[in-house]
Amino acid sequence: SLFAQEKCLSEIMFQEAAAKDPQLLRNREAMEEWTQQYLEQQQNQSATEKGAAVVKVIPVVVHVIHFNGSENISKAQIQNQIDILNEDFNALNADTANCPAVFQPLIGNTQVEFRLAQLDPNGNCTDGIVRVYSPLTVNARNNVKALSYWPSNQYLNMWVVNSIENSGGSPGQVIGFAQFPGTGSPLTDGVV
């Protein structure tokens, strides 16, 4: 048997949360308005006003929530994914030529670089990877975020798990989910 995959659970989880707290819808609308205003301001600025592009480095912490299974991925696998993320965000990946023609004019370098964190929240040296042994890795949701979390205003939190609970209604496995900007608690901000 073949099953479709619910690739991303983000919108489904957002709608579930917004049903309980309608303010989240207003927050998302406000964020969208702010984004549109920002884009209009950027389009109206000359190249001189914009200045030289400065690469924004985003420190990443990868929380590997595992139960001694295949989800306990290696540091090499994590670094490979960070490298691919940087290629994608900066239009350096070889498959940009496969992008549909309608989107070709939108391809660009975001001037963002993701790096595994080198310092933890206490200022100690780290490789940016935290491993936590927990059965919550199976059918995970936001519950795994409390197991290991670094301040989201300083780090991009990513959680690696065995599987994600699928409440989307379609069969198959969920590949991931993230919290939309301004629509939830900073304590759950990040990507699973």
C-alpha atoms as a printed R data frame, in Angstrom:
    type eleno elety resid chain resno      x      y       z
1   ATOM     1    CA   SER     A     1  0.000  0.000   0.000
2   ATOM     2    CA   LEU     A     2  1.077  3.550  -0.703
3   ATOM     3    CA   PHE     A     3  0.150  6.463   1.515
4   ATOM     4    CA   ALA     A     4  0.338 10.159   0.838
5   ATOM     5    CA   GLN     A     5  2.445 12.113   3.269
6   ATOM     6    CA   GLU     A     6  1.089 15.087   5.166
7   ATOM     7    CA   LYS     A     7  4.270 16.983   4.390
8   ATOM     8    CA   CYS     A     8  3.748 19.868   6.789
9   ATOM     9    CA   LEU     A     9  1.489 20.130   9.799
10  ATOM    10    CA   SER     A    10  2.116 23.858  10.433
11  ATOM    11    CA   GLU     A    11 -1.166 25.229   9.082
12  ATOM    12    CA   ILE     A    12 -3.228 22.462  10.691
13  ATOM    13    CA   MET     A    13 -1.619 23.103  14.079
14  ATOM    14    CA   PHE     A    14 -2.084 26.850  13.635
15  ATOM    15    CA   GLN     A    15 -5.792 26.422  12.902
16  ATOM    16    CA   GLU     A    16 -6.170 24.165  15.973
17  ATOM    17    CA   ALA     A    17 -4.506 26.791  18.176
18  ATOM    18    CA   ALA     A    18 -6.440 29.683  16.582
19  ATOM    19    CA   ALA     A    19 -9.742 27.911  17.303
20  ATOM    20    CA   LYS     A    20 -8.812 28.122  20.985
21  ATOM    21    CA   ASP     A    21 -7.267 31.618  20.798
22  ATOM    22    CA   PRO     A    22 -8.619 33.906  18.014
23  ATOM    23    CA   GLN     A    23 -5.930 36.472  18.861
24  ATOM    24    CA   LEU     A    24 -3.510 34.270  16.928
25  ATOM    25    CA   LEU     A    25 -5.402 35.068  13.706
26  ATOM    26    CA   ARG     A    26 -5.087 38.794  14.434
27  ATOM    27    CA   ASN     A    27 -1.380 38.339  15.195
28  ATOM    28    CA   ARG     A    28 -0.841 36.592  11.872
29  ATOM    29    CA   GLU     A    29 -2.746 39.315   9.994
30  ATOM    30    CA   ALA     A    30 -0.656 42.003  11.722
31  ATOM    31    CA   MET     A    31  2.558 40.168  10.818
32  ATOM    32    CA   GLU     A    32  1.432 39.909   7.197
33  ATOM    33    CA   GLU     A    33  0.630 43.651   7.077
34  ATOM    34    CA   TRP     A    34  4.017 44.506   8.591
35  ATOM    35    CA   THR     A    35  5.752 42.248   6.062
36  ATOM    36    CA   GLN     A    36  3.941 43.858   3.124
37  ATOM    37    CA   GLN     A    37  4.840 47.361   4.371
38  ATOM    38    CA   TYR     A    38  8.459 46.320   4.799
39  ATOM    39    CA   LEU     A    39  8.594 44.895   1.275
40  ATOM    40    CA   GLU     A    40  7.097 48.090  -0.167
41  ATOM    41    CA   GLN     A    41  9.680 50.192   1.687
42  ATOM    42    CA   GLN     A    42 12.481 47.974   0.390
43  ATOM    43    CA   GLN     A    43 11.233 48.229  -3.191
44  ATOM    44    CA   ASN     A    44 11.108 52.009  -2.938
45  ATOM    45    CA   GLN     A    45 14.711 52.289  -1.710
46  ATOM    46    CA   SER     A    46 17.510 52.750  -4.180
47  ATOM    47    CA   ALA     A    47 20.479 50.382  -4.194
48  ATOM    48    CA   THR     A    48 22.561 53.111  -2.503
49  ATOM    49    CA   GLU     A    49 20.015 53.524   0.302
50  ATOM    50    CA   LYS     A    50 19.907 49.754   0.865
51  ATOM    51    CA   GLY     A    51 23.681 49.609   1.199
52  ATOM    52    CA   ALA     A    52 25.887 46.557   0.878
53  ATOM    53    CA   ALA     A    53 24.242 43.277   1.750
54  ATOM    54    CA   VAL     A    54 25.276 41.959   5.139
55  ATOM    55    CA   VAL     A    55 24.975 38.244   5.771
56  ATOM    56    CA   LYS     A    56 22.850 37.542   8.833
57  ATOM    57    CA   VAL     A    57 24.175 34.527  10.752
58  ATOM    58    CA   ILE     A    58 21.503 32.521  12.547
59  ATOM    59    CA   PRO     A    59 22.804 30.237  15.314
60  ATOM    60    CA   VAL     A    60 21.017 26.889  15.214
61  ATOM    61    CA   VAL     A    61 20.582 24.365  18.003
62  ATOM    62    CA   VAL     A    62 19.464 20.884  16.997
63  ATOM    63    CA   HIS     A    63 17.693 18.981  19.757
64  ATOM    64    CA   VAL     A    64 17.847 15.278  18.893
65  ATOM    65    CA   ILE     A    65 15.019 13.635  20.834
66  ATOM    66    CA   HIS     A    66 15.693  9.919  20.600
67  ATOM    67    CA   PHE     A    67 14.829  6.528  22.015
68  ATOM    68    CA   ASN     A    68 18.044  4.913  20.709
69  ATOM    69    CA   GLY     A    69 16.486  4.568  17.259
70  ATOM    70    CA   SER     A    70 17.358  5.854  13.799
71  ATOM    71    CA   GLU     A    71 16.232  9.326  14.886
72  ATOM    72    CA   ASN     A    72 19.485  9.594  16.884
73  ATOM    73    CA   ILE     A    73 21.207 10.993  13.810
74  ATOM    74    CA   SER     A    74 24.924 11.708  13.583
75  ATOM    75    CA   LYS     A    75 26.621 15.078  13.756
76  ATOM    76    CA   ALA     A    76 27.645 14.574  10.102
77  ATOM    77    CA   GLN     A    77 23.970 14.161   9.102
78  ATOM    78    CA   ILE     A    78 23.054 17.323  10.998
79  ATOM    79    CA   GLN     A    79 25.874 19.326   9.423
80  ATOM    80    CA   ASN     A    80 24.926 18.036   5.974
81  ATOM    81    CA   GLN     A    81 21.383 19.297   6.482
82  ATOM    82    CA   ILE     A    82 22.637 22.702   7.656
83  ATOM    83    CA   ASP     A    83 24.803 22.877   4.502
84  ATOM    84    CA   ILE     A    84 21.792 22.059   2.305
85  ATOM    85    CA   LEU     A    85 19.688 24.645   4.138
86  ATOM    86    CA   ASN     A    86 22.326 27.288   3.397
87  ATOM    87    CA   GLU     A    87 22.489 26.267  -0.261
88  ATOM    88    CA   ASP     A    88 18.716 26.524  -0.574
89  ATOM    89    CA   PHE     A    89 18.394 29.877   1.210
90  ATOM    90    CA   ASN     A    90 21.189 31.413  -0.840
91  ATOM    91    CA   ALA     A    91 20.315 30.015  -4.288
92  ATOM    92    CA   LEU     A    92 23.507 27.971  -4.420
93  ATOM    93    CA   ASN     A    93 21.850 24.587  -4.933
94  ATOM    94    CA   ALA     A    94 22.284 22.895  -8.299
95  ATOM    95    CA   ASP     A    95 18.549 22.329  -8.827
96  ATOM    96    CA   THR     A    96 17.540 26.023  -9.029
97  ATOM    97    CA   ALA     A    97 17.371 25.460 -12.807
98  ATOM    98    CA   ASN     A    98 14.447 23.091 -12.139
99  ATOM    99    CA   CYS     A    99 12.406 25.870 -10.551
100 ATOM   100    CA   PRO     A   100  9.187 26.560 -12.516
101 ATOM   101    CA   ALA     A   101  9.580 29.504 -14.897
102 ATOM   102    CA   VAL     A   102  6.969 31.578 -13.061
103 ATOM   103    CA   PHE     A   103  9.179 31.535  -9.934
104 ATOM   104    CA   GLN     A   104 12.573 32.003 -11.647
105 ATOM   105    CA   PRO     A   105 12.563 35.832 -11.225
106 ATOM   106    CA   LEU     A   106 12.058 35.368  -7.479
107 ATOM   107    CA   ILE     A   107 15.149 33.222  -6.905
108 ATOM   108    CA   GLY     A   108 17.745 35.096  -4.922
109 ATOM   109    CA   ASN     A   109 20.308 35.091  -2.190
110 ATOM   110    CA   THR     A   110 18.642 35.784   1.154
111 ATOM   111    CA   GLN     A   111 21.911 36.860   2.771
112 ATOM   112    CA   VAL     A   112 21.208 34.420   5.603
113 ATOM   113    CA   GLU     A   113 23.615 31.797   6.900
114 ATOM   114    CA   PHE     A   114 22.612 29.065   9.313
115 ATOM   115    CA   ARG     A   115 25.375 27.817  11.613
116 ATOM   116    CA   LEU     A   116 25.351 25.323  14.436
117 ATOM   117    CA   ALA     A   117 25.621 27.341  17.635
118 ATOM   118    CA   GLN     A   118 29.081 27.597  19.133
119 ATOM   119    CA   LEU     A   119 27.982 28.976  22.498
120 ATOM   120    CA   ASP     A   120 25.068 27.758  24.609
121 ATOM   121    CA   PRO     A   121 22.746 30.158  26.499
122 ATOM   122    CA   ASN     A   122 25.195 30.174  29.447
123 ATOM   123    CA   GLY     A   123 28.159 31.108  27.260
124 ATOM   124    CA   ASN     A   124 29.697 27.616  27.300
125 ATOM   125    CA   CYS     A   125 31.234 26.078  24.171
126 ATOM   126    CA   THR     A   126 28.927 23.715  22.278
127 ATOM   127    CA   ASP     A   127 28.654 21.947  18.957
128 ATOM   128    CA   GLY     A   128 25.025 23.121  18.685
129 ATOM   129    CA   ILE     A   129 23.605 19.639  19.218
130 ATOM   130    CA   VAL     A   130 21.660 18.493  22.284
131 ATOM   131    CA   ARG     A   131 20.669 14.843  22.658
132 ATOM   132    CA   VAL     A   132 17.746 13.904  24.880
133 ATOM   133    CA   TYR     A   133 16.640 10.330  25.516
134 ATOM   134    CA   SER     A   134 12.831 10.209  25.596
135 ATOM   135    CA   PRO     A   135  9.940  8.059  24.362
136 ATOM   136    CA   LEU     A   136  8.227 11.354  23.391
137 ATOM   137    CA   THR     A   137 10.189 11.108  20.130
138 ATOM   138    CA   VAL     A   138  7.364  8.871  18.842
139 ATOM   139    CA   ASN     A   139  4.222 10.774  17.731
140 ATOM   140    CA   ALA     A   140  5.847 14.014  18.802
141 ATOM   141    CA   ARG     A   141  4.181 17.403  18.796
142 ATOM   142    CA   ASN     A   142  5.002 20.557  20.755
143 ATOM   143    CA   ASN     A   143  5.461 18.324  23.818
144 ATOM   144    CA   VAL     A   144  9.081 17.571  22.825
145 ATOM   145    CA   LYS     A   145 10.003 21.240  22.893
146 ATOM   146    CA   ALA     A   146  9.869 21.395  26.692
147 ATOM   147    CA   LEU     A   147 12.460 18.596  26.882
148 ATOM   148    CA   SER     A   148 15.154 20.830  25.430
149 ATOM   149    CA   TYR     A   149 14.838 24.463  24.411
150 ATOM   150    CA   TRP     A   150 17.143 27.445  23.982
151 ATOM   151    CA   PRO     A   151 15.832 31.057  23.871
152 ATOM   152    CA   SER     A   152 14.219 31.583  20.470
153 ATOM   153    CA   ASN     A   153 15.280 35.227  20.348
154 ATOM   154    CA   GLN     A   154 18.912 34.013  20.218
155 ATOM   155    CA   TYR     A   155 18.730 30.630  18.438
156 ATOM   156    CA   LEU     A   156 16.773 28.773  15.811
157 ATOM   157    CA   ASN     A   157 15.553 25.657  17.619
158 ATOM   158    CA   MET     A   158 15.198 22.488  15.543
159 ATOM   159    CA   TRP     A   159 13.944 19.234  17.015
160 ATOM   160    CA   VAL     A   160 14.655 15.874  15.363
161 ATOM   161    CA   VAL     A   161 12.180 13.140  16.299
162 ATOM   162    CA   ASN     A   162 11.222  9.626  15.252
163 ATOM   163    CA   SER     A   163  7.687 10.531  14.137
164 ATOM   164    CA   ILE     A   164  5.123 13.304  14.372
165 ATOM   165    CA   GLU     A   165  1.522 12.764  15.413
166 ATOM   166    CA   ASN     A   166 -0.710 13.208  12.375
167 ATOM   167    CA   SER     A   167 -3.935 14.991  13.228
168 ATOM   168    CA   GLY     A   168 -4.369 16.356   9.724
169 ATOM   169    CA   GLY     A   169 -6.908 13.790   8.632
170 ATOM   170    CA   SER     A   170 -4.931 12.435   5.706
171 ATOM   171    CA   PRO     A   171 -3.103  9.124   5.918
172 ATOM   172    CA   GLY     A   172  0.657  8.846   6.061
173 ATOM   173    CA   GLN     A   173  3.496 10.362   7.965
174 ATOM   174    CA   VAL     A   174  4.077 14.019   8.726
175 ATOM   175    CA   ILE     A   175  7.480 15.255   7.618
176 ATOM   176    CA   GLY     A   176  7.595 18.339   9.844
177 ATOM   177    CA   PHE     A   177  6.022 21.477  11.235
178 ATOM   178    CA   ALA     A   178  7.007 24.935  12.415
179 ATOM   179    CA   GLN     A   179  5.355 27.778  14.257
180 ATOM   180    CA   PHE     A   180  4.412 30.826  12.184
181 ATOM   181    CA   PRO     A   181  6.023 34.117  13.285
182 ATOM   182    CA   GLY     A   182  4.079 35.953  15.986
183 ATOM   183    CA   THR     A   183  1.490 33.197  16.380
184 ATOM   184    CA   GLY     A   184  2.572 31.328  19.460
185 ATOM   185    CA   SER     A   185  4.709 31.204  22.519
186 ATOM   186    CA   PRO     A   186  8.444 31.872  22.224
187 ATOM   187    CA   LEU     A   187  8.845 28.618  24.176
188 ATOM   188    CA   THR     A   188  7.514 26.626  21.204
189 ATOM   189    CA   ASP     A   189  9.128 28.666  18.421
190 ATOM   190    CA   GLY     A   190 11.131 26.486  16.071
191 ATOM   191    CA   VAL     A   191 10.976 23.571  13.655
192 ATOM   192    CA   VAL     A   192 10.216 19.894  14.317
